[in-house]
Coordinates of C-alpha atoms in Angstrom, one line a residue:
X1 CA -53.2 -2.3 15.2
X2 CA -54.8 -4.3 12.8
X3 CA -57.9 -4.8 15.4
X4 CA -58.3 -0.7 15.9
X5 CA -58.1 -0.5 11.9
X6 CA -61.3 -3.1 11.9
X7 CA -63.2 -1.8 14.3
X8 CA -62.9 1.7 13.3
X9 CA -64.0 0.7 10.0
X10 CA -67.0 -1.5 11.3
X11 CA -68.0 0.8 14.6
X12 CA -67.2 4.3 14.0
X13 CA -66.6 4.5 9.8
X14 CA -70.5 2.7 9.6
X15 CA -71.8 5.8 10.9
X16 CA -70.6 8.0 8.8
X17 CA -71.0 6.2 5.8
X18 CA -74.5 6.0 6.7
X19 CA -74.3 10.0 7.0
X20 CA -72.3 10.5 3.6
X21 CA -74.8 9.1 1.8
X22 CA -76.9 12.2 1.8
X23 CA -74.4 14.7 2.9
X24 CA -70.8 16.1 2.1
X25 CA -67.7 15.7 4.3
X26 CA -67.3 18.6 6.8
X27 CA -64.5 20.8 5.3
X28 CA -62.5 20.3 8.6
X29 CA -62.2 16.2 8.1
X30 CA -58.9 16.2 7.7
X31 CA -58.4 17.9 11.2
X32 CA -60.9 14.9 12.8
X33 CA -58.8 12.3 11.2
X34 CA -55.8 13.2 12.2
X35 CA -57.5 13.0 15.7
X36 CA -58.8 9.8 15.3
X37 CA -55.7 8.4 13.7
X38 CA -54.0 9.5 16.9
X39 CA -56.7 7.6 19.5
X40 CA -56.9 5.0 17.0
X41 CA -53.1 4.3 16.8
X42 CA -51.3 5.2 20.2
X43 CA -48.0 6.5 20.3
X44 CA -45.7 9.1 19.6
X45 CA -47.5 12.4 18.3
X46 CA -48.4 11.8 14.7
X47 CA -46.2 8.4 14.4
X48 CA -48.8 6.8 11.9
X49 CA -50.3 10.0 10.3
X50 CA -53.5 9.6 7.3
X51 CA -51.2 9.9 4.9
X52 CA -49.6 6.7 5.8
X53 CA -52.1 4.9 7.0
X54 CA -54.5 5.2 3.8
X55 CA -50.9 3.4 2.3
X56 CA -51.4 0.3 4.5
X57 CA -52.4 -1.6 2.1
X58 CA -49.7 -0.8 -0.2
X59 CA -47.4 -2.8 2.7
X60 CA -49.5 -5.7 2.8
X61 CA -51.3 -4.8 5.6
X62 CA -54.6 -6.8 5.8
X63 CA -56.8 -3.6 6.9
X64 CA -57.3 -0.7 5.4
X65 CA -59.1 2.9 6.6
X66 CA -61.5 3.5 4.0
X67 CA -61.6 7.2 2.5
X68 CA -64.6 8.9 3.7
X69 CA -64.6 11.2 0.3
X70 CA -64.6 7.8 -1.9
X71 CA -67.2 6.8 0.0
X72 CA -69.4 9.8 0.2
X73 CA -69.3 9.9 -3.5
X74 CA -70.1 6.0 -4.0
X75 CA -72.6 6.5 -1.5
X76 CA -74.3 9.0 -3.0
X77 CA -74.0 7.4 -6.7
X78 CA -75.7 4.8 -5.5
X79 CA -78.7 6.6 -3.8
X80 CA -78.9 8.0 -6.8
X81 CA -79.4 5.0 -9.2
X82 CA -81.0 2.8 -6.5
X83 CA -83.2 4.3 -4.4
X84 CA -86.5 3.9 -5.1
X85 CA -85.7 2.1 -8.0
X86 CA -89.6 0.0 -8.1
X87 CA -90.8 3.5 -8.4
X88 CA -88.8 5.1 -11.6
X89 CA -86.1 6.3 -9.0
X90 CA -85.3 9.4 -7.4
X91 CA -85.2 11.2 -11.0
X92 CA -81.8 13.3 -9.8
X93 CA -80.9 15.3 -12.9
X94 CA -84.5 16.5 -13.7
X95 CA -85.0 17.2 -10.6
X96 CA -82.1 18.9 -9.4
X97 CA -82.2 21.4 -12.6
X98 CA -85.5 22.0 -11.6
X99 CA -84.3 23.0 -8.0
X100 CA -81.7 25.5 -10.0
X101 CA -83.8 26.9 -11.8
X102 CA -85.8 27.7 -8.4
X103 CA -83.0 29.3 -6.8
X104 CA -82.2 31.4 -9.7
X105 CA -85.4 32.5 -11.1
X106 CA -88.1 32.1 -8.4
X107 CA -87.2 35.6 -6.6
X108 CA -85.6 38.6 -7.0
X109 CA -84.4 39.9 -3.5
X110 CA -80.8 39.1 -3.1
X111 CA -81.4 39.6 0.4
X112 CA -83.5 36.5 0.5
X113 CA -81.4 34.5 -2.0
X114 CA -78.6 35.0 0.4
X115 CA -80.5 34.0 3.4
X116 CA -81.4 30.6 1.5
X117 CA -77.7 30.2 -0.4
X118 CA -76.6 28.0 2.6
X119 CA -79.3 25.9 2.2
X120 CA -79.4 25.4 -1.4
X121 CA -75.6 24.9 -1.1
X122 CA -76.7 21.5 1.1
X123 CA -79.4 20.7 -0.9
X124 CA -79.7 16.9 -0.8
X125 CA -80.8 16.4 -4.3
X126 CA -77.9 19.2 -5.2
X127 CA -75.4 16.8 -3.4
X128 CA -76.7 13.6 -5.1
X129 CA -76.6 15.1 -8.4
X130 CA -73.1 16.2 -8.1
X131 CA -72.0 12.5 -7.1
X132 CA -73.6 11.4 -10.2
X133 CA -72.0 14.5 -12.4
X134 CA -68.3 13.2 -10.6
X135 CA -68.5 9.4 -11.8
X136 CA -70.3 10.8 -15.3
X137 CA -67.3 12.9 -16.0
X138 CA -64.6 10.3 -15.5
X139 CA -67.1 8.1 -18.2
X140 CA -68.0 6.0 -14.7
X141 CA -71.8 5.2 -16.6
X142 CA -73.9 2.4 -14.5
X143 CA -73.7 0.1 -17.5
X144 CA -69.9 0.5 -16.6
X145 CA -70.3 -0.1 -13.1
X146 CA -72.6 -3.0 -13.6
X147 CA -69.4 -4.5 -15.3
X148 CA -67.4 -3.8 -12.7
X149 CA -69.3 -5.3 -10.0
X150 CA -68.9 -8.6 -12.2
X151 CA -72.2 -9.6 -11.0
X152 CA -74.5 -11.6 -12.9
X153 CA -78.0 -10.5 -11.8
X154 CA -79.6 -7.0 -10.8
X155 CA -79.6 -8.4 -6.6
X156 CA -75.7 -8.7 -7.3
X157 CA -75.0 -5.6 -8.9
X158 CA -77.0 -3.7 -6.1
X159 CA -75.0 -4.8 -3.1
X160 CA -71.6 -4.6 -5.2
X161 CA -72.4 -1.4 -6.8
X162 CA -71.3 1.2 -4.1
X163 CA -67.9 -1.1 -3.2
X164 CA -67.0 -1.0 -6.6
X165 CA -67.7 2.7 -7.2
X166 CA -65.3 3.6 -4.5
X167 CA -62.5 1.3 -5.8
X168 CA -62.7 2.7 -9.0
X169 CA -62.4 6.4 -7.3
X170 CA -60.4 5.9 -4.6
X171 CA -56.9 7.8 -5.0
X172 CA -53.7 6.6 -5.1
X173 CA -52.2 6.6 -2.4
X174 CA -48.8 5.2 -3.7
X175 CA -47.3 8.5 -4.2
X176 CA -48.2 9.7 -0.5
X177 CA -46.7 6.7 1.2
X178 CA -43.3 7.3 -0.3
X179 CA -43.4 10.8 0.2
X180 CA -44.1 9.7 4.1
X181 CA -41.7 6.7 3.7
X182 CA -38.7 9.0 2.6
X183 CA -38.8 11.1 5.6
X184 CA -38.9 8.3 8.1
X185 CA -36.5 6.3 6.4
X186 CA -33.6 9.6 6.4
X187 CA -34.3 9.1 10.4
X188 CA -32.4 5.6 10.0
X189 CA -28.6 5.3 9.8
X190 CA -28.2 1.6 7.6
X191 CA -25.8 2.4 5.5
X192 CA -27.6 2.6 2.0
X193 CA -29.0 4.9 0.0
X194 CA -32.6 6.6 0.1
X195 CA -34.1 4.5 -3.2
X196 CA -32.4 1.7 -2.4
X197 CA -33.8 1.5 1.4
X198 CA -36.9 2.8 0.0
X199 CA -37.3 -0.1 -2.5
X200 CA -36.5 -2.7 -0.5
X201 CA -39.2 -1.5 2.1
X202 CA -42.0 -1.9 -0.8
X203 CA -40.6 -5.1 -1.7
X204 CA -39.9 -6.6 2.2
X205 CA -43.1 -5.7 3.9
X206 CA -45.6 -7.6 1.3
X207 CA -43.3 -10.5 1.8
X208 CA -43.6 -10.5 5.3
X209 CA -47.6 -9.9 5.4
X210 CA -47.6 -13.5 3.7
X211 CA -45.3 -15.1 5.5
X212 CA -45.7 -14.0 9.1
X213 CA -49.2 -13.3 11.4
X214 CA -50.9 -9.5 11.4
X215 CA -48.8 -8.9 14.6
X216 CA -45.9 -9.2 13.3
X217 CA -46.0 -7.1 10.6
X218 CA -48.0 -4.6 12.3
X219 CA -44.6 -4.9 15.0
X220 CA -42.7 -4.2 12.1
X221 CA -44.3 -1.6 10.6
X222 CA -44.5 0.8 14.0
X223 CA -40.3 0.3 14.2
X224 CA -40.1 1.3 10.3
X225 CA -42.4 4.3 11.3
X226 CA -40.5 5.2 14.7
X227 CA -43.5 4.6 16.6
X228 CA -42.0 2.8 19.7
X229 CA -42.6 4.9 23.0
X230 CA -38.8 4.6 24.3
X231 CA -37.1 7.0 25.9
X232 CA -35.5 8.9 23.2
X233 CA -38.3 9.2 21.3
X234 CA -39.8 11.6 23.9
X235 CA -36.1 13.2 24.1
X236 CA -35.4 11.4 27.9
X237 CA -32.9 9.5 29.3
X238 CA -33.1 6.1 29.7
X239 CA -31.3 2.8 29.9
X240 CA -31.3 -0.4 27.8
X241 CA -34.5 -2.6 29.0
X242 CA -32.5 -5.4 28.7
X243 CA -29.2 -4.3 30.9
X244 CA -26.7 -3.2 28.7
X245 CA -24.6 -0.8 30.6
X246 CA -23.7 1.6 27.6
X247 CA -26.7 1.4 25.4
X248 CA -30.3 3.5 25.7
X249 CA -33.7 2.8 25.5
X250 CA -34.3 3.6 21.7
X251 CA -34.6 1.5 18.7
X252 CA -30.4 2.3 17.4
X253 CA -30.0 0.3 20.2
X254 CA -32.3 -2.5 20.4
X255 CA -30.8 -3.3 16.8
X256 CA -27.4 -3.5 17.8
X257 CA -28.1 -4.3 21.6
X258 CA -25.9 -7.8 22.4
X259 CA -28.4 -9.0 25.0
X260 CA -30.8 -8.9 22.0
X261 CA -29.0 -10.4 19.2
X262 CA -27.7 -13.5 21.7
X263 CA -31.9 -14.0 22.7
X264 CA -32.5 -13.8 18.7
X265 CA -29.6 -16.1 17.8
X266 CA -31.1 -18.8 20.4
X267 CA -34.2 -18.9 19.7
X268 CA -34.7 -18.1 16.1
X269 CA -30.8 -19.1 15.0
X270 CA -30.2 -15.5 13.3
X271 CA -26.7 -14.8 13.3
X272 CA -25.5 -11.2 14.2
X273 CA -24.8 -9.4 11.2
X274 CA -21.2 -7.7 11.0
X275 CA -22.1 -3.8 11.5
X276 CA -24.3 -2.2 13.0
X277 CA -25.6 -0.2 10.0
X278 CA -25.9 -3.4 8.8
X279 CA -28.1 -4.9 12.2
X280 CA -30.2 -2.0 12.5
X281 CA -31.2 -2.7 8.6
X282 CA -31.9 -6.0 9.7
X283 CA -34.0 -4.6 12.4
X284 CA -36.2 -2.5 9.5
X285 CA -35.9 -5.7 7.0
X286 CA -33.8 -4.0 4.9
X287 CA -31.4 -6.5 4.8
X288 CA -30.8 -8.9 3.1
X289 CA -32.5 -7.9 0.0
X290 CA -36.1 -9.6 -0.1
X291 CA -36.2 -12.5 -2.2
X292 CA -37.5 -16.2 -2.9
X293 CA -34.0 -17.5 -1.4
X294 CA -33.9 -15.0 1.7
X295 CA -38.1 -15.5 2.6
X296 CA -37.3 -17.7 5.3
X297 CA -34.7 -15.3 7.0
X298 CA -37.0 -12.1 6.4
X299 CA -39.7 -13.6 8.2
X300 CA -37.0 -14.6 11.2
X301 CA -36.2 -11.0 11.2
X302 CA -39.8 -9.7 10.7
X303 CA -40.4 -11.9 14.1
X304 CA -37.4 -11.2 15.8
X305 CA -38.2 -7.4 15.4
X306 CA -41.8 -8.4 16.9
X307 CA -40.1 -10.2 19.9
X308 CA -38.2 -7.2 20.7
X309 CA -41.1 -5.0 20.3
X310 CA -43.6 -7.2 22.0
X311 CA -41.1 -7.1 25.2
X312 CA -40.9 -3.8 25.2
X313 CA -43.9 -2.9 26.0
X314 CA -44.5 -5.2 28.4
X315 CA -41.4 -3.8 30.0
X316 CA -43.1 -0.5 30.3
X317 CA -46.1 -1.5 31.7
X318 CA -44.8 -4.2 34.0
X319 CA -45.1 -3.4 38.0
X320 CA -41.4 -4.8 37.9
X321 CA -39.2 -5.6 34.9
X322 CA -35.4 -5.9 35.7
X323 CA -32.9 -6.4 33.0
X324 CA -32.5 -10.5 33.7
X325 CA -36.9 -10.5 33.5
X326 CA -36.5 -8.6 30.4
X327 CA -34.3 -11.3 28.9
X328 CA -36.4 -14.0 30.0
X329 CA -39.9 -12.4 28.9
X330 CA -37.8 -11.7 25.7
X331 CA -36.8 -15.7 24.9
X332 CA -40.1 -16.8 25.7
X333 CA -41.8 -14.3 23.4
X334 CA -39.5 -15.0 20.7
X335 CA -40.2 -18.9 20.9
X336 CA -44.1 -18.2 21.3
X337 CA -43.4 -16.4 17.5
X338 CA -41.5 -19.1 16.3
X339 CA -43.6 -22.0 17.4
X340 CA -47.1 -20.1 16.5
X341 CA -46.9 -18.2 13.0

């Protein structure tokens, strides 16, 4: 997860920040994204939609997707007080008023001001100057920038402006996480209120980022987000990878599964918890509460829930995985975690 997130953002989000510089977002990126979200992050239809994986950050993930409307507009701020900056500069504003004035005044056929409207309307200089109105308006000046960028000489500022244009744009994306959070978290029966669940997710998840490897929070993250490919998650029957007799192949179970919690207490010493509405919070990292006192538990958990994870996908893809090979792969995995975060 966290290797996709880089490379989309070095491979394919290069390119079209190279594009944006000039040019505006097609009006059906939000369509694209969801696409790419989807190749990007396999899985369940629309486990990890934009929405929530603009948050990631916000969960202590160490990626992020940048924002390609951020960017455009940073992009284009910058062209606009950099480019050709030995020569005076591009001269935007005076030259884009000029370019109205053209397209209002220099005919008088509406015929032919309609044949040319969509070209005007994609004007570069028309685009450029826009960028610059946007970070104008919010009082965004390049001696404010300059400050921004914290950078001591002109070089600096230059190859710092456009980063910190964009962080000082970006949106928040606070509000749309928890909005995203609140509906996967009603899917999960733990015994505690929404806020309460909800609160202890923001609180659990940075924790873990620090105290465990990418994987494992990443692990983490896709159970909170119901993003495992088990059998009820594609509405199917199917039984417990690990052999239990009564329990399915869904993530309910995997939290309160015996063969599990015995592999867990082994190998990581966890103790299983009293209920299962309190084990399957365990299973999320919702319990205990996350604290300096229970760290070193969370990150048991947070690697525990990796363990179980990890297996199970091996399990799927495996050219034979019986329940007994399932256990196995599952203690080994777990003392791999243990011995190497």
């Amino acid at each position: 997860m966290c290797a996709n997130t880089l490379a989309y953002s070095v491979y394919a989000f290069s390119t079209l920040g190279f594009l944006a510089q000039l040019d505006a977002p097609p009006s059906w990126w939000a369509k694209l994204e969801a696409e790419a979200m989807q190749s990007l992050y396999p899985g369940p239809y629309r486990w990890a939609p934009p929405a929530a994986v603009h948050g990631l950050p916000l969960l202590g993930f160490p990626a992020s997707v940048p924002d390609l409307h951020a960017v455009s507009l940073a992009a284009k701020y910058r062209v606009c007080q950099w480019e050709a900056a030995s020569e005076g500069g591009l001269r935007v504003a005076e030259r884009a008023a000029r370019l109205r004035h053209v397209r209002l005044y220099a005919t008088q056929s509406l015929e032919r001001l309609g044949t040319w409207a969509p070209w005007y309307k994609q004007a570069f200089l028309l685009q450029l100057d826009a960028a610059r109105q946007h970070f104008e308006g919010r009082g965004l000046t390049p001696a404010r920038i300059a400050l921004e960028t914290r950078a001591g000489n002109a070089g600096r500022i230059r190859r710092l402006w456009q980063r910190a244009c964009v962080r000082l744009i970006a949106p928040d994306r606070s509000l749309e996480l928890r909005a995203f959070l609140r509906v996967r978290l009603s899917r999960w029966a733990c015994g505690l209120p929404e806020d309460v669940m909800l609160d202890r997710v923001m609180s659990a998840f940075p924790a873990v980022a620090r105290l465990c490897p990418p994987r494992a929070l990443a692990a983490c993250i896709r159970t909170l987000w119901n993003g495992w490919a088990t059998g009820r998650r594609f509405q199917r029957r199917a039984s417990c990878f690990f052999g239990c007799t009564a329990g399915d192949d869904s993530i309910e179970h995997y939290a309160d599964c015996p063969h599990v919690s015995a592999a867990v207490y082994r190998e990581l010493g966890l103790a299983r918890l009293d209920a299962p509405e309190l084990r399957l919070a365990g299973f999320m990292l919702m319990a205990p509460p996350c604290s300096e006192a229970t760290a070193p538990e969370l990150r048991r958990r947070a690697l525990a829930t990796c363990g179980v994870y990890l297996t199970h996908c091996w399990a799927r893809h495996a050219a034979s995985s019986g329940a007994l090979a399932c256990r196995s792969a599952l203690r080994l995995k777990l003392r791999e975690l243990a011995g190497g975060s």
